[in-house]
Short mmCIF file of C-alpha atoms (C1' of nucleotides) in Angstrom, two decimals:
data_model
loop_
_atom_site.label_atom_id
_atom_site.label_comp_id
_atom_site.label_asym_id
_atom_site.label_seq_id
_atom_site.Cartn_x
_atom_site.Cartn_y
_atom_site.Cartn_z
CA MET A 1 45.29 66.17 128.67
CA VAL A 2 45.43 69.94 128.36
CA SER A 3 47.54 71.25 125.51
CA ASP A 4 50.22 73.91 126.24
CA ASP A 5 48.20 76.44 124.45
CA GLU A 6 45.12 75.85 126.54
CA PHE A 7 47.43 75.97 129.60
CA LEU A 8 48.41 79.50 128.59
CA GLU A 9 45.03 80.46 127.22
CA HIS A 10 43.22 80.01 130.46
CA TYR A 11 46.06 80.97 132.47
CA ASP A 12 45.64 82.02 136.11
CA PRO A 13 48.98 82.53 137.89
CA THR A 14 47.81 81.10 140.96
CA ASP A 15 46.38 77.92 139.44
CA PHE A 16 49.63 76.07 138.88
CA ASP A 17 52.93 75.33 140.44
CA ARG A 18 55.74 76.53 138.31
CA PRO A 19 59.41 76.62 138.45
CA THR A 20 61.35 79.69 139.93
CA VAL A 21 63.65 81.18 137.45
CA ALA A 22 66.99 82.59 138.44
CA VAL A 23 70.26 83.86 136.92
CA ASP A 24 73.76 83.05 138.36
CA VAL A 25 76.77 84.99 137.06
CA VAL A 26 80.38 83.74 136.85
CA VAL A 27 82.50 86.61 137.21
CA VAL A 28 85.85 85.77 135.74
CA THR A 29 89.26 87.40 135.90
CA VAL A 30 92.82 86.46 135.39
CA VAL A 31 95.36 87.34 138.13
CA ASP A 32 99.02 86.13 138.17
CA GLY A 33 98.47 83.33 135.74
CA GLU A 34 95.50 82.21 137.54
CA LEU A 35 91.73 81.90 136.64
CA ARG A 36 89.67 83.48 139.28
CA VAL A 37 85.86 83.75 140.01
CA LEU A 38 83.85 85.93 142.25
CA LEU A 39 82.21 83.96 145.04
CA THR A 40 79.72 84.94 147.81
CA ARG A 41 79.37 83.25 151.16
CA ARG A 42 76.03 81.85 152.05
CA THR A 43 74.50 82.83 155.34
CA GLU A 44 71.60 80.41 155.46
CA PRO A 45 70.50 76.91 154.64
CA PRO A 46 70.62 75.13 152.32
CA PHE A 47 74.35 75.06 151.81
CA ASP A 48 74.79 77.42 154.78
CA ALA A 49 78.31 78.82 154.92
CA MET A 50 79.36 77.45 151.62
CA TRP A 51 80.30 79.52 148.55
CA ALA A 52 78.03 80.39 145.74
CA LEU A 53 77.86 82.39 142.59
CA PRO A 54 76.12 85.81 142.62
CA GLY A 55 72.63 85.38 141.47
CA VAL A 56 69.10 86.74 141.64
CA ILE A 57 65.56 85.64 140.85
CA VAL A 58 64.38 86.84 137.50
CA GLY A 59 61.66 89.38 137.84
CA MET A 60 58.27 88.88 136.20
CA ASP A 61 58.89 91.61 133.56
CA GLU A 62 62.69 91.64 133.65
CA PRO A 63 64.78 90.60 130.64
CA LEU A 64 67.38 88.01 131.40
CA ASP A 65 70.29 90.25 130.53
CA SER A 66 68.96 92.83 132.92
CA ALA A 67 68.55 90.22 135.64
CA ALA A 68 72.23 89.22 135.11
CA GLU A 69 73.29 92.96 135.28
CA ARG A 70 71.42 93.23 138.58
CA ALA A 71 73.04 90.12 140.11
CA LEU A 72 76.35 91.53 139.04
CA GLN A 73 75.58 94.89 140.63
CA THR A 74 73.89 94.02 143.88
CA LYS A 75 75.83 90.82 144.63
CA GLY A 76 79.00 91.48 142.84
CA GLY A 77 79.33 95.30 143.18
CA LEU A 78 80.24 95.47 139.56
CA ALA A 79 78.45 97.23 136.49
CA GLY A 80 79.02 97.53 132.90
CA THR A 81 81.17 94.63 132.11
CA PHE A 82 81.22 92.26 129.38
CA LEU A 83 78.33 89.74 130.14
CA GLU A 84 77.16 86.85 128.03
CA GLN A 85 74.56 83.98 128.50
CA LEU A 86 76.24 80.61 129.08
CA PHE A 87 73.84 77.83 129.70
CA THR A 88 70.67 76.97 131.49
CA PHE A 89 70.79 74.44 134.39
CA GLY A 90 67.59 72.94 135.40
CA ALA A 91 68.02 69.61 137.07
CA PRO A 92 64.91 69.04 139.28
CA GLN A 93 66.77 68.69 142.44
CA ARG A 94 69.56 71.13 141.99
CA ASP A 95 67.93 73.36 144.70
CA PRO A 96 66.55 71.24 147.56
CA ARG A 97 63.94 73.81 148.47
CA THR A 98 61.88 74.03 145.20
CA ARG A 99 62.43 73.69 141.50
CA VAL A 100 64.85 76.47 140.48
CA ILE A 101 65.99 76.78 136.92
CA SER A 102 69.11 78.99 136.61
CA ILE A 103 70.19 80.68 133.47
CA ALA A 104 74.05 81.02 133.88
CA TYR A 105 75.84 84.01 132.47
CA TYR A 106 79.39 84.84 132.57
CA ALA A 107 81.09 88.15 133.01
CA LEU A 108 84.60 89.24 132.14
CA VAL A 109 86.52 91.89 134.12
CA ALA A 110 90.02 93.17 134.22
CA PRO A 111 91.68 92.24 137.58
CA GLU A 112 92.04 95.83 138.79
CA ARG A 113 88.29 96.49 138.68
CA LEU A 114 87.38 93.14 140.23
CA ALA A 115 90.00 93.13 143.09
CA ALA A 116 88.55 96.49 144.32
CA ALA A 117 85.02 95.11 144.15
CA ALA A 118 85.74 91.88 145.86
CA ALA A 119 87.84 93.33 148.62
CA ASP A 120 85.56 95.90 150.00
CA THR A 121 82.94 93.49 151.36
CA GLU A 122 83.01 90.67 153.93
CA GLY A 123 81.57 87.46 152.52
CA ARG A 124 82.80 87.97 149.16
CA LEU A 125 85.88 86.27 147.68
CA LEU A 126 88.00 86.06 144.58
CA ALA A 127 88.58 82.15 144.49
CA SER A 128 91.18 80.52 142.23
CA VAL A 129 89.88 77.98 139.95
CA ARG A 130 91.45 74.73 139.41
CA VAL A 131 90.47 72.77 136.35
CA PRO A 132 90.94 69.03 136.64
CA TRP A 133 90.41 68.39 133.02
CA ALA A 134 92.24 69.32 129.80
CA GLY A 135 91.21 71.03 126.59
CA GLU A 136 87.70 70.88 125.54
CA GLU A 137 86.45 68.41 128.03
CA VAL A 138 83.80 69.42 130.62
CA GLY A 139 83.09 68.87 134.31
CA PRO A 140 83.05 70.47 137.71
CA VAL A 141 86.01 72.51 138.74
CA GLU A 142 87.57 73.16 142.29
CA ALA A 143 87.59 76.64 143.92
CA LEU A 144 90.61 77.51 146.15
CA ASP A 145 91.10 80.29 148.54
CA GLU A 146 94.40 82.35 148.77
CA ARG A 147 96.01 79.60 150.79
CA GLY A 148 95.17 76.86 148.17
CA ASP A 149 92.52 75.14 150.36
CA ALA A 150 89.48 73.99 148.53
CA LEU A 151 86.23 75.81 149.05
CA LEU A 152 82.88 74.16 149.27
CA LEU A 153 80.63 75.19 146.49
CA ALA A 154 76.87 75.31 146.83
CA PHE A 155 74.24 73.86 144.51
CA ASP A 156 75.80 72.83 141.01
CA HIS A 157 77.92 75.85 140.88
CA ALA A 158 81.15 73.87 140.43
CA GLU A 159 79.48 72.63 137.19
CA ILE A 160 78.49 76.02 136.12
CA ILE A 161 82.08 77.36 136.67
CA GLY A 162 83.24 74.37 134.71
CA ALA A 163 81.03 75.05 131.78
CA THR A 164 82.35 78.65 131.85
CA VAL A 165 86.01 77.61 131.50
CA ARG A 166 85.01 75.32 128.60
CA ARG A 167 83.19 78.03 126.90
CA LEU A 168 85.97 80.36 127.32
CA ARG A 169 88.52 77.96 125.89
CA GLY A 170 86.29 77.43 122.93
CA LYS A 171 85.72 80.98 122.17
CA LEU A 172 89.14 82.37 122.90
CA ASP A 173 90.53 82.07 119.46
CA TYR A 174 87.75 83.84 117.51
CA SER A 175 86.37 86.16 120.10
CA ASN A 176 87.36 89.19 122.15
CA ILE A 177 87.51 87.39 125.35
CA GLY A 178 91.16 87.77 125.91
CA PHE A 179 90.83 91.58 125.65
CA GLU A 180 88.02 91.83 128.01
CA LEU A 181 90.18 90.55 130.74
CA LEU A 182 92.91 93.18 130.36
CA PRO A 183 93.11 96.84 130.99
CA ARG A 184 92.75 98.98 128.01
CA ARG A 185 96.44 99.12 127.20
CA PHE A 186 98.38 95.88 127.56
CA SER A 187 101.49 94.17 126.20
CA LEU A 188 101.50 91.24 124.00
CA ARG A 189 103.02 89.11 126.70
CA GLU A 190 100.24 89.95 129.01
CA LEU A 191 97.64 89.01 126.36
CA GLN A 192 99.48 85.74 125.81
CA SER A 193 99.64 84.96 129.57
CA VAL A 194 95.81 85.53 129.82
CA HIS A 195 95.36 83.02 126.82
CA GLU A 196 97.74 80.47 128.36
CA THR A 197 95.74 80.68 131.78
CA ILE A 198 92.56 80.18 130.10
CA LEU A 199 93.61 77.29 127.91
CA GLY A 200 95.83 75.80 130.75
CA GLN A 201 98.75 75.27 128.37
CA THR A 202 101.56 77.26 127.20
CA LEU A 203 101.72 78.86 123.72
CA ASN A 204 104.32 79.38 121.16
CA LYS A 205 105.45 83.05 121.52
CA ASP A 206 106.39 83.69 118.04
CA SER A 207 103.40 82.33 116.46
CA PHE A 208 101.09 83.92 119.11
CA ARG A 209 102.47 87.45 118.29
CA ARG A 210 102.35 86.90 114.58
CA ARG A 211 98.62 85.79 114.96
CA ILE A 212 97.58 88.55 117.06
CA VAL A 213 99.20 91.28 115.24
CA GLN A 214 98.22 89.95 111.82
CA SER A 215 94.59 89.58 112.98
CA GLY A 216 94.43 93.33 112.96
CA ARG A 217 92.48 93.32 116.31
CA VAL A 218 95.30 95.22 118.06
CA LYS A 219 97.09 98.49 117.64
CA ALA A 220 100.50 99.61 118.73
CA THR A 221 100.19 102.74 120.80
CA GLY A 222 103.93 103.91 120.88
CA GLN A 223 103.68 103.74 124.61
CA ARG A 224 105.81 101.28 126.75
CA GLU A 225 105.65 99.48 130.06
CA THR A 226 107.14 101.52 133.04
CA ASP A 227 109.01 100.26 136.06
CA ARG A 228 110.39 97.10 134.53
CA PRO A 229 113.74 95.90 135.59
CA TYR A 230 114.44 94.89 131.94
CA ARG A 231 113.30 96.08 128.51
CA PRO A 232 109.78 97.27 128.59
CA ALA A 233 107.35 95.87 126.15
CA GLU A 234 105.27 98.06 123.91
CA LEU A 235 101.76 98.61 124.90
CA TYR A 236 98.87 97.71 122.39
CA GLU A 237 95.12 98.70 122.38
CA PHE A 238 92.30 96.38 121.23
CA VAL A 239 90.51 97.63 118.15
CA ARG A 240 87.18 96.17 117.33
CA ARG A 241 87.09 94.83 113.72
CA SER A 242 83.79 94.04 111.95
CA ARG A 243 85.27 92.11 109.25
CA LYS A 244 88.78 90.64 108.38
CA VAL A 245 90.46 92.69 105.72
CA LYS A 246 92.57 91.26 103.05
CA SER A 247 95.74 93.11 102.39
CA MET B 1 63.25 94.27 150.22
CA VAL B 2 62.99 90.44 150.53
CA SER B 3 66.23 88.64 149.62
CA ASP B 4 66.13 85.81 147.19
CA ASP B 5 66.96 83.26 149.93
CA GLU B 6 64.06 84.56 152.00
CA PHE B 7 61.78 84.39 148.90
CA LEU B 8 62.64 80.75 148.46
CA GLU B 9 62.70 80.02 152.23
CA HIS B 10 59.14 81.04 152.81
CA TYR B 11 58.03 79.82 149.60
CA ASP B 12 54.35 79.26 148.85
CA PRO B 13 53.83 78.42 145.12
CA THR B 14 50.58 80.37 144.91
CA ASP B 15 52.12 83.55 146.50
CA PHE B 16 53.85 84.83 143.58
CA ASP B 17 53.45 85.42 140.02
CA ARG B 18 56.37 83.63 138.14
CA PRO B 19 57.18 82.96 134.54
CA THR B 20 56.25 80.09 132.64
CA VAL B 21 59.11 77.98 131.38
CA ALA B 22 58.91 76.22 127.99
CA VAL B 23 61.31 74.37 125.72
CA ASP B 24 61.27 74.75 122.00
CA VAL B 25 63.06 72.47 119.64
CA VAL B 26 64.63 73.27 116.23
CA VAL B 27 64.60 69.97 114.35
CA VAL B 28 67.22 70.28 111.60
CA THR B 29 67.91 68.23 108.51
CA VAL B 30 69.72 68.83 105.26
CA VAL B 31 68.01 67.77 102.00
CA ASP B 32 69.00 68.66 98.43
CA GLY B 33 71.66 71.25 99.63
CA GLU B 34 68.93 73.01 101.66
CA LEU B 35 68.87 73.43 105.39
CA ARG B 36 65.38 72.61 106.64
CA VAL B 37 63.47 72.70 109.95
CA LEU B 38 60.31 71.12 111.22
CA LEU B 39 57.55 73.56 111.87
CA THR B 40 53.96 73.06 113.28
CA ARG B 41 50.93 75.20 112.31
CA ARG B 42 49.33 77.04 115.15
CA THR B 43 45.55 76.67 115.43
CA GLU B 44 44.72 79.29 117.93
CA PRO B 45 45.80 82.83 118.88
CA PRO B 46 48.23 84.48 119.37
CA PHE B 47 49.98 84.04 115.94
CA ASP B 48 46.96 81.89 114.80
CA ALA B 49 47.66 79.90 111.59
CA MET B 50 51.46 80.84 111.63
CA TRP B 51 54.24 78.50 111.97
CA ALA B 52 56.08 77.66 115.15
CA LEU B 53 58.77 75.34 116.43
CA PRO B 54 57.68 72.23 118.35
CA GLY B 55 57.51 73.11 122.15
CA VAL B 56 56.08 72.18 125.43
CA ILE B 57 55.91 73.70 128.86
CA VAL B 58 58.52 72.18 131.39
CA GLY B 59 56.97 70.05 133.99
CA MET B 60 57.44 70.87 137.63
CA ASP B 61 59.74 67.82 138.15
CA GLU B 62 60.92 67.39 134.58
CA PRO B 63 64.60 67.74 133.67
CA LEU B 64 65.08 70.15 130.80
CA ASP B 65 66.46 67.61 128.41
CA SER B 66 63.56 65.38 129.03
CA ALA B 67 61.18 68.18 128.26
CA ALA B 68 62.98 68.66 124.98
CA GLU B 69 62.61 64.96 124.19
CA ARG B 70 58.94 65.30 125.08
CA ALA B 71 58.60 68.07 122.61
CA LEU B 72 60.27 66.08 119.95
CA GLN B 73 58.11 63.16 120.35
CA THR B 74 54.71 64.67 120.99
CA LYS B 75 54.87 67.57 118.57
CA GLY B 76 57.54 66.22 116.15
CA GLY B 77 56.87 62.58 116.01
CA LEU B 78 60.40 61.78 116.47
CA ALA B 79 62.51 60.14 119.32
CA GLY B 80 66.07 59.35 119.99
CA THR B 81 67.92 61.90 118.03
CA PHE B 82 70.97 64.04 118.74
CA LEU B 83 69.53 66.79 120.99
CA GLU B 84 71.59 69.72 122.60
CA GLN B 85 70.66 72.87 124.48
CA LEU B 86 70.98 76.08 122.46
CA PHE B 87 70.14 79.26 124.21
CA THR B 88 67.56 80.63 126.43
CA PHE B 89 65.05 83.27 125.17
CA GLY B 90 63.34 85.36 127.70
CA ALA B 91 62.27 88.73 126.45
CA PRO B 92 59.43 89.94 128.61
CA GLN B 93 56.96 90.36 125.72
CA ARG B 94 58.06 87.59 123.46
CA ASP B 95 54.68 85.62 124.35
CA PRO B 96 51.80 88.32 124.45
CA ARG B 97 49.79 86.24 126.95
CA THR B 98 52.23 85.98 129.86
CA ARG B 99 55.85 85.90 130.56
CA VAL B 100 57.23 82.65 128.84
CA ILE B 101 60.94 81.98 129.17
CA SER B 102 61.92 79.40 126.48
CA ILE B 103 64.96 77.11 126.66
CA ALA B 104 65.76 76.28 123.01
CA TYR B 105 67.13 73.10 121.86
CA TYR B 106 68.18 71.84 118.52
CA ALA B 107 67.89 68.31 117.21
CA LEU B 108 69.79 66.78 114.28
CA VAL B 109 68.10 64.19 112.22
CA ALA B 110 69.00 62.44 108.81
CA PRO B 111 66.49 63.46 106.10
CA GLU B 112 64.95 59.98 105.63
CA ARG B 113 63.73 59.81 109.22
CA LEU B 114 62.38 63.39 109.36
CA ALA B 115 60.66 63.33 105.99
CA ALA B 116 58.63 60.36 107.21
CA ALA B 117 57.92 62.11 110.52
CA ALA B 118 56.88 65.31 108.89
CA ALA B 119 54.83 64.02 105.99
CA ASP B 120 52.34 61.89 108.04
CA THR B 121 50.64 64.62 109.82
CA GLU B 122 48.56 67.60 108.64
CA GLY B 123 49.73 70.89 110.26
CA ARG B 124 53.36 69.88 110.13
CA LEU B 125 55.89 71.02 107.59
CA LEU B 126 59.58 70.73 106.74
CA ALA B 127 60.47 74.27 105.85
CA SER B 128 63.50 75.39 103.99
CA VAL B 129 65.71 78.06 105.79
CA ARG B 130 67.02 81.02 103.94
CA VAL B 131 69.87 82.59 105.95
CA PRO B 132 70.22 86.37 105.03
CA TRP B 133 73.60 86.78 106.65
CA ALA B 134 77.02 85.24 106.20
CA GLY B 135 79.52 83.44 108.28
CA GLU B 136 79.19 83.69 112.07
CA GLU B 137 76.89 86.62 112.21
CA VAL B 138 73.43 86.28 113.90
CA GLY B 139 69.99 87.29 113.21
CA PRO B 140 66.55 86.07 112.16
CA VAL B 141 66.11 83.78 109.23
CA GLU B 142 63.30 83.20 106.71
CA ALA B 143 61.35 79.96 106.41
CA LEU B 144 60.10 79.05 102.95
CA ASP B 145 57.66 76.30 101.82
CA GLU B 146 58.11 73.98 98.92
CA ARG B 147 57.29 76.56 96.46
CA GLY B 148 59.65 79.16 98.00
CA ASP B 149 56.97 81.21 99.50
CA ALA B 150 57.96 82.76 102.94
CA LEU B 151 56.23 81.30 105.89
CA LEU B 152 55.08 83.54 108.77
CA LEU B 153 56.83 82.48 112.04
CA ALA B 154 55.28 82.86 115.39
CA PHE B 155 56.89 84.37 118.44
CA ASP B 156 60.71 84.98 118.15
CA HIS B 157 61.19 81.64 116.38
CA ALA B 158 62.98 83.28 113.43
CA GLU B 159 65.55 84.38 115.91
CA ILE B 160 65.79 80.95 117.44
CA ILE B 161 66.43 79.25 114.25
CA GLY B 162 69.02 81.84 113.22
CA ALA B 163 70.76 81.15 116.57
CA THR B 164 70.67 77.47 115.71
CA VAL B 165 72.28 78.14 112.24
CA ARG B 166 75.04 80.17 113.82
CA ARG B 167 75.75 77.46 116.49
CA LEU B 168 75.83 74.86 113.85
CA ARG B 169 78.32 76.93 111.72
CA GLY B 170 80.49 77.35 114.81
CA LYS B 171 80.54 73.73 115.92
CA LEU B 172 80.65 72.04 112.53
CA ASP B 173 84.51 71.81 112.21
CA TYR B 174 85.28 70.25 115.70
CA SER B 175 82.04 68.42 116.50
CA ASN B 176 80.02 65.47 115.03
CA ILE B 177 77.30 67.66 113.71
CA GLY B 178 77.96 66.66 110.14
CA PHE B 179 77.51 62.97 110.78
CA GLU B 180 74.24 63.34 112.56
CA LEU B 181 72.58 64.74 109.62
CA LEU B 182 73.51 61.73 107.41
CA PRO B 183 72.41 57.94 107.47
CA ARG B 184 74.91 55.48 108.92
CA ARG B 185 76.86 55.04 105.60
CA PHE B 186 77.62 58.02 103.41
CA SER B 187 80.04 59.22 100.72
CA LEU B 188 82.47 61.95 101.38
CA ARG B 189 80.83 63.88 98.75
CA GLU B 190 77.49 63.77 100.77
CA LEU B 191 79.40 64.92 103.92
CA GLN B 192 80.95 67.77 102.06
CA SER B 193 77.51 68.68 100.81
CA VAL B 194 76.15 68.78 104.23
CA HIS B 195 78.93 71.00 105.50
CA GLU B 196 78.64 73.37 102.52
CA THR B 197 74.99 73.78 103.12
CA ILE B 198 75.42 74.57 106.80
CA LEU B 199 78.14 76.91 106.16
CA GLY B 200 76.50 78.57 103.28
CA GLN B 201 79.65 78.24 101.13
CA THR B 202 81.44 75.89 98.93
CA LEU B 203 84.45 74.07 100.17
CA ASN B 204 87.67 72.90 98.60
CA LYS B 205 87.18 69.07 97.68
CA ASP B 206 90.72 67.97 98.10
CA SER B 207 91.37 69.52 101.45
CA PHE B 208 88.03 68.61 102.68
CA ARG B 209 88.66 64.80 101.94
CA ARG B 210 92.12 65.08 103.49
CA ARG B 211 90.95 66.69 106.61
CA ILE B 212 87.98 64.25 107.15
CA VAL B 213 90.04 61.18 106.54
CA GLN B 214 93.04 62.22 108.51
CA SER B 215 90.99 63.23 111.47
CA GLY B 216 90.23 59.53 111.98
CA ARG B 217 86.46 60.15 112.64
CA VAL B 218 85.60 58.19 109.50
CA LYS B 219 86.11 54.74 108.27
CA ALA B 220 85.87 53.14 104.91
CA THR B 221 83.52 50.29 104.60
CA GLY B 222 84.48 48.90 101.26
CA GLN B 223 80.82 49.43 100.08
CA ARG B 224 79.90 51.72 97.33
CA GLU B 225 76.90 53.59 96.28
CA THR B 226 74.44 51.96 93.99
CA ASP B 227 72.17 53.28 91.11
CA ARG B 228 74.62 56.01 90.11
CA PRO B 229 74.87 56.90 86.46
CA TYR B 230 78.59 57.38 87.04
CA ARG B 231 81.35 56.04 89.09
CA PRO B 232 79.85 55.24 92.57
CA ALA B 233 81.69 56.63 95.63
CA GLU B 234 82.96 54.59 98.60
CA LEU B 235 80.64 54.63 101.60
CA TYR B 236 82.17 55.66 104.97
CA GLU B 237 80.98 55.16 108.53
CA PHE B 238 81.39 57.47 111.43
CA VAL B 239 83.76 56.37 114.04
CA ARG B 240 83.59 58.03 117.50
CA ARG B 241 86.86 59.13 118.72
CA SER B 242 87.68 60.31 122.27
CA ARG B 243 91.13 61.61 121.53
CA LYS B 244 93.21 62.64 118.60
CA VAL B 245 95.77 59.98 117.97
CA LYS B 246 99.28 60.80 116.84
CA SER B 247 100.66 58.43 114.04
"C1'" DG C 1 83.52 54.60 73.88
"C1'" DA C 2 81.30 59.01 75.84
"C1'" DA C 3 79.77 61.11 80.04
"C1'" DA C 4 80.16 62.05 84.76
"C1'" DT C 5 81.85 61.80 88.98
"C1'" DA C 6 85.38 59.39 92.35
"C1'" DG C 7 89.77 59.31 93.64
"C1'" DT C 8 95.23 60.23 93.67
"C1'" DG C 9 99.63 62.50 93.19
"C1'" DT C 10 102.27 66.66 93.13
"C1'" DC C 11 103.19 71.58 93.05
"C1'" DT C 12 102.39 76.00 95.28
"C1'" DT C 13 101.10 78.78 98.99
"C1'" DT C 14 100.34 79.94 103.71
"C1'" DA C 15 100.57 79.42 108.57
"C1'" DA C 16 102.83 77.34 112.64
"C1'" DG C 17 107.04 76.25 115.15
"C1'" DA C 18 112.05 76.66 116.16
"C1'" DC C 19 115.79 79.17 117.01
"C1'" DA C 20 119.45 82.46 116.42
"C1'" DG C 21 120.59 86.94 116.91
"C1'" DT C 22 119.80 91.97 117.81
"C1'" DA C 23 117.58 95.76 120.78
"C1'" DT C 24 116.69 98.25 124.90
"C1'" DG C 25 115.51 98.95 129.35
"C1'" DT C 26 117.57 98.51 134.79
"C1'" DG C 27 121.03 97.84 138.16
"C1'" DC D 1 128.70 96.21 131.47
"C1'" DA D 2 125.67 92.24 132.92
"C1'" DC D 3 121.21 90.73 133.00
"C1'" DA D 4 116.58 89.99 131.40
"C1'" DT D 5 113.10 90.27 128.35
"C1'" DA D 6 111.27 92.45 123.95
"C1'" DC D 7 111.53 92.05 119.19
"C1'" DT D 8 113.13 90.60 114.30
"C1'" DG D 9 114.64 87.69 110.64
"C1'" DT D 10 115.09 83.19 108.66
"C1'" DC D 11 114.84 78.23 108.27
"C1'" DT D 12 111.91 74.16 108.80
"C1'" DT D 13 107.65 71.77 108.87
"C1'" DA D 14 102.71 70.98 108.34
"C1'" DA D 15 98.40 72.08 106.40
"C1'" DA D 16 95.53 74.03 102.69
"C1'" DG D 17 94.49 75.18 97.99
"C1'" DA D 18 95.10 74.34 92.96
"C1'" DC D 19 95.25 71.37 89.36
"C1'" DA D 20 96.43 67.74 86.23
"C1'" DC D 21 95.56 63.01 85.80
"C1'" DT D 22 93.81 58.42 86.23
"C1'" DA D 23 89.76 55.19 87.80
"C1'" DT D 24 85.16 53.28 87.53
"C1'" DT D 25 80.60 53.08 86.82
"C1'" DT D 26 76.07 53.80 83.42
"C1'" DC D 27 74.34 54.20 79.04
#
DNA sequence: GAAATAGTGTCTTTAAGACAGTATGTG
DNA sequence: CACATACTGTCTTAAAGACACTATTTC
């Protein structure tokens, strides 16, 4: 048997059959208390006419993060968003044509930006995500269109979106995920709504406010909401903090 | 420009140059308050005579988890351990020979099992890990031999081990990581020591005991330690719990 | 009985939850 | 002024930390 090092040492690209490597990106936003992801409609087999995540094949000299950026741009019409590697999916039969190993990424975008990107192209859609499990469990999710009808998802993309939801739930507390899904200025109520949507459960308002304000990750701007038929809330800004400061 | 689907549709394995896909496994154990990983000595360029993680090239029809299992067996002399996907490393020049995308896994083993596996083969070593950063930061780590001398690590394996440490720190509280690193029966003091080693900081004894016992993930056996020159601690067993039970 | 660590009980401190009450915008 | 939501203050509850004290083993 040939060792791996020998394999690589006497390596001729055309000698061996090797897997194709792709990246798929789960573009996430939160609108109206719903978690939404960007899907593109397939136009050929396999899974013709079904919905899929934007993805590209990784170039031979292309870093993985760059490939994910490229998928976001060319297939999603977006650039410069928060982007992070999620998990690598490599079941041998996940693509019926050939072995395709997909490195999944997720991107977080404020709804204003994403709605514009999704709307301007046919065959692109902002689907609502229904999560049929609670808390930190895992599993596939359902994607629904505006009318609430289930969309057919290609490949293992329902699993990939499910893994994204789980990751978001896990990292929400100690990361900046919540802020990435909001515009630069936001009210604490909006931030709480984003948290509740991701977690799939309501949160205690008082302790949420205390936690966020005391964490020091947020700064009051003095500005207030406008066009509210009731008392407008103060707007806050996210402030990056390298380290927790004791008072 | 050819689309990805066209690429896959008219796919001929020998047409295109494509990356090689490998898995590397970080086999972790905790001994004497030290975090240790299993390394194998390289015997040819590149990085000849340096130390590397056990890894294999993923077979064309091989699931990723199976490839990790295989790396563990053939290169690590171990089987049937806790094994989980960590992160995928794909910088274009991480292997100077050709593009190799590596899906990193980590395995957790109780020290008794691993010491035996590591000791019986030349060119295999259980290195101590020195983590030069605190908390949930990331970065490369150092690997030291028994005498405390730094070992040279091949490829980006110092980064991969660093990412493992970070992941362990993040998941320790809410996962079963701590138990996987201990024999079936263990004292609470041993469990605390494992936690402290992974986190790189001491923990409050009282609250640690309370947390663990109240979590219900642990069951007293009635047995006690033996051969202790002082009062022996009670031994506990890990009990898997699907859901937190309110009392 | 000395030494050393295991284990228990209780007080203090801190964070979370509950809830009443005040503030401030629109109509 | 009514309404709706933002915001504040305080009480209660639960978890974490601190620490004194008791228990159990070996030598």
